[in-house]
Short mmCIF file of C-alpha atoms in Angstrom, two decimals:
data_model
loop_
_atom_site.label_atom_id
_atom_site.label_comp_id
_atom_site.label_asym_id
_atom_site.label_seq_id
_atom_site.Cartn_x
_atom_site.Cartn_y
_atom_site.Cartn_z
CA LYS A 1 93.62 66.34 157.26
CA LEU A 2 90.87 64.76 154.99
CA LEU A 3 93.53 64.56 151.90
CA GLU A 4 96.37 62.54 153.51
CA VAL A 5 93.37 59.97 154.46
CA VAL A 6 92.90 59.56 150.37
CA ASP A 7 96.30 60.17 150.01
CA ARG A 8 97.24 57.21 152.24
CA ASP A 9 94.43 54.64 151.67
CA PRO A 10 91.97 55.11 148.88
CA GLU A 11 90.39 52.11 149.38
CA LEU A 12 89.01 53.93 152.50
CA MET A 13 87.12 56.49 150.60
CA ARG A 14 85.67 53.94 147.48
CA ALA A 15 81.63 54.48 147.67
CA ASP A 16 78.58 53.84 145.80
CA LEU A 17 77.17 57.14 145.60
CA PHE A 18 78.36 60.94 147.12
CA VAL A 19 75.77 62.58 148.62
CA ILE A 20 76.68 66.73 148.50
CA ALA A 21 74.48 68.97 150.32
CA ASP A 22 75.79 72.10 149.30
CA GLY A 23 74.60 72.68 145.50
CA GLY A 24 71.42 74.90 145.58
CA ASN A 25 68.03 75.26 143.79
CA TRP A 26 68.77 75.34 139.99
CA LYS A 27 65.92 77.86 140.44
CA LEU A 28 64.10 80.13 143.03
CA GLY A 29 61.55 78.42 144.62
CA GLU A 30 62.03 75.34 142.70
CA PRO A 31 63.76 71.99 145.08
CA THR A 32 66.09 70.30 143.05
CA LEU A 33 68.00 67.10 143.30
CA VAL A 34 71.59 66.62 141.84
CA GLU A 35 71.58 63.22 140.67
CA THR A 36 75.71 64.14 138.92
CA LEU A 37 78.23 66.99 139.29
CA ARG A 38 81.18 67.49 136.53
CA GLY A 39 84.42 66.63 138.25
CA HIS A 40 87.44 68.62 138.65
CA GLY A 41 91.43 68.50 137.88
CA LYS A 42 93.03 71.12 136.98
CA LEU A 43 97.09 71.84 136.07
CA THR A 44 99.77 74.55 135.81
CA VAL A 45 101.76 75.97 132.60
CA THR A 46 104.31 77.41 132.90
CA LEU A 47 105.96 79.44 129.78
CA ARG A 48 109.74 80.19 129.59
CA THR A 49 111.25 82.82 126.51
CA LEU A 50 114.40 85.05 127.55
CA GLU A 51 116.76 84.46 130.71
CA ASN A 52 116.23 88.01 131.95
CA ALA A 53 113.53 90.55 131.87
CA LEU A 54 114.46 92.20 129.13
CA HIS A 55 114.13 96.89 128.53
CA SER A 56 111.24 96.97 126.20
CA GLY A 57 112.53 100.14 124.77
CA GLN A 58 116.10 98.69 123.72
CA PHE A 59 114.03 94.62 123.41
CA GLY A 60 110.47 95.42 122.49
CA GLY A 61 109.29 94.54 119.19
CA ALA A 62 111.56 91.02 118.77
CA ALA A 63 112.10 89.31 122.08
CA PRO A 64 109.11 87.07 122.48
CA ASP A 65 107.49 88.26 125.59
CA ALA A 66 106.36 85.09 127.39
CA LEU A 67 102.87 86.44 129.25
CA LEU A 68 102.32 87.69 126.05
CA ALA A 69 102.60 84.22 124.20
CA LEU A 70 100.86 82.53 127.74
CA THR A 71 97.76 84.98 126.70
CA ARG A 72 97.96 83.50 123.30
CA MET A 73 98.36 79.45 124.61
CA LEU A 74 95.32 80.17 126.83
CA ALA A 75 92.97 82.07 124.25
CA SER A 76 93.07 78.89 122.33
CA LEU A 77 91.54 77.08 124.34
CA HIS A 78 88.10 78.76 123.89
CA ASP A 79 86.62 79.61 119.98
CA ASP A 80 85.52 83.28 118.89
CA ALA A 81 82.23 82.51 120.60
CA GLY A 82 83.35 81.25 123.66
CA ALA A 83 82.65 77.33 123.73
CA VAL A 84 85.80 74.80 124.70
CA ALA A 85 87.97 74.34 121.35
CA VAL A 86 90.13 71.44 122.42
CA ASP A 87 90.09 68.10 120.95
CA GLY A 88 89.41 64.74 121.66
CA LEU A 89 86.50 65.62 124.48
CA THR A 90 83.46 63.78 124.81
CA ASP A 91 80.88 65.79 126.13
CA GLY A 92 77.07 64.94 126.39
CA VAL A 93 74.00 65.91 126.29
CA TRP A 94 71.29 67.48 128.90
CA ASP A 95 67.74 65.23 129.43
CA GLY A 96 66.74 66.88 132.17
CA ALA A 97 65.46 70.67 132.43
CA GLU A 98 66.12 73.64 130.42
CA LEU A 99 67.72 75.99 132.13
CA PRO A 100 65.89 79.17 130.76
CA GLU A 101 68.92 82.27 129.47
CA ALA A 102 66.90 84.70 131.44
CA ASP A 103 66.73 83.10 134.98
CA PHE A 104 70.92 81.72 134.00
CA ARG A 105 71.56 85.84 133.44
CA ARG A 106 69.95 86.60 136.66
CA GLN A 107 72.13 84.44 139.02
CA ALA A 108 75.15 84.91 137.58
CA GLY A 109 75.03 88.30 137.84
CA VAL A 110 75.74 88.90 133.59
CA ARG A 111 75.60 92.67 132.69
CA TYR A 112 73.94 93.65 130.61
CA GLY A 113 74.55 93.77 127.16
CA VAL A 114 77.53 90.78 128.06
CA GLU A 115 76.76 87.63 125.84
CA LEU A 116 77.04 84.36 127.02
CA ILE A 117 79.58 81.71 125.76
CA GLY A 118 79.77 78.67 124.30
CA ALA A 119 76.93 77.43 121.89
CA ASP A 120 73.64 75.08 122.59
CA ALA A 121 71.08 74.93 125.33
CA ILE A 122 72.80 76.51 128.68
CA ALA A 123 71.85 73.22 130.31
CA ASP A 124 74.12 71.01 128.66
CA ARG A 125 76.66 74.31 129.00
CA LEU A 126 76.61 73.87 132.36
CA TRP A 127 75.79 70.14 133.36
CA ALA A 128 77.10 67.62 130.30
CA ARG A 129 79.82 69.55 128.38
CA HIS A 130 83.41 70.61 129.73
CA ALA A 131 84.55 73.83 131.07
CA VAL A 132 87.62 75.67 130.89
CA SER A 133 88.59 78.47 133.01
CA VAL A 134 91.91 80.12 133.58
CA LEU A 135 91.85 80.80 137.41
CA GLY A 136 94.81 82.55 137.85
CA ILE A 137 98.23 83.69 136.57
CA ASP A 138 101.68 84.64 138.03
CA ALA A 139 102.55 87.93 136.06
CA PRO A 140 103.49 91.89 137.35
CA ALA A 141 100.47 93.74 138.75
CA VAL A 142 99.26 96.68 137.07
CA GLU A 143 100.01 98.89 139.99
CA GLY A 144 104.45 99.71 139.74
CA ALA A 145 104.64 97.09 137.04
CA GLY A 146 108.13 97.78 134.41
CA ASN A 147 109.07 98.68 130.98
CA VAL A 148 110.66 95.04 130.43
CA VAL A 149 109.65 92.35 128.25
CA ILE A 150 108.90 89.41 130.63
CA PRO A 151 110.75 86.05 130.75
CA SER A 152 108.62 83.47 131.94
CA ALA A 153 104.61 83.71 132.23
CA ARG A 154 101.94 80.67 134.42
CA ALA A 155 98.82 79.82 134.95
CA LYS A 156 96.54 77.30 136.48
CA VAL A 157 94.23 76.07 133.89
CA ALA A 158 90.60 74.24 135.18
CA VAL A 159 88.71 72.10 133.80
CA ARG A 160 85.18 70.46 134.72
CA VAL A 161 84.68 67.20 133.47
CA PRO A 162 80.85 66.07 132.41
CA PRO A 163 79.53 62.71 133.71
CA GLY A 164 80.32 59.94 131.54
CA ALA A 165 83.93 61.27 130.08
CA ASP A 166 87.12 59.66 130.89
CA PRO A 167 88.77 62.54 133.39
CA GLU A 168 91.77 61.07 132.97
CA ARG A 169 91.57 61.47 128.90
CA SER A 170 90.36 65.18 129.33
CA MET A 171 93.01 66.49 131.83
CA GLU A 172 95.85 64.22 128.46
CA ALA A 173 93.49 66.01 125.58
CA VAL A 174 93.80 69.64 127.53
CA ARG A 175 97.69 69.10 128.47
CA GLU A 176 97.76 68.30 124.73
CA HIS A 177 96.09 71.10 123.45
CA LEU A 178 97.65 73.82 125.94
CA LEU A 179 101.31 71.66 124.33
CA ALA A 180 100.32 72.26 120.55
CA HIS A 181 99.70 76.02 121.28
CA VAL A 182 102.67 77.68 122.64
CA PRO A 183 103.43 80.30 120.31
CA TRP A 184 107.03 81.28 118.90
CA GLY A 185 109.11 78.66 120.04
CA ALA A 186 108.21 79.15 123.84
CA ARG A 187 109.42 76.21 126.20
CA ALA A 188 106.18 74.74 128.47
#
């Protein structure tokens, strides 16, 4: 497996240039040469609030629900406009062509009436700024969910790191942000 080779001999993978051939064109009918891509880091956060699940009829409204705490913490990663709200991230400005909003909406399949997130130029948001996404949440499924206050919840968070930003510092900034936004004294 490739990851085992990288772990065993990281010097073997050192390079001055990577060529990746699956980027696609930025616009239909316009060939594209991508010079840089954002890096990608992931972290998993777990919150615990209770020893056990509790019946919501008897304990709900006072006992802290871990899933509710997790969603509040995750929501703090973005401001009301959807821009990343993590202090300490170093973003840049895209100096290439701008991607028109109509083209982006069509390519991304954004539904009519749904607003784009973030601020400023779309090209900046896509290629020169950090992006933070929630990739998954461990929670009871809606189908069959019981009337309980949830004792623990977990999420996987992805961070896209733009060219020029320090990836270790970026991941640490997101980690620090999450820990600073744990509600109700939950255990992270």
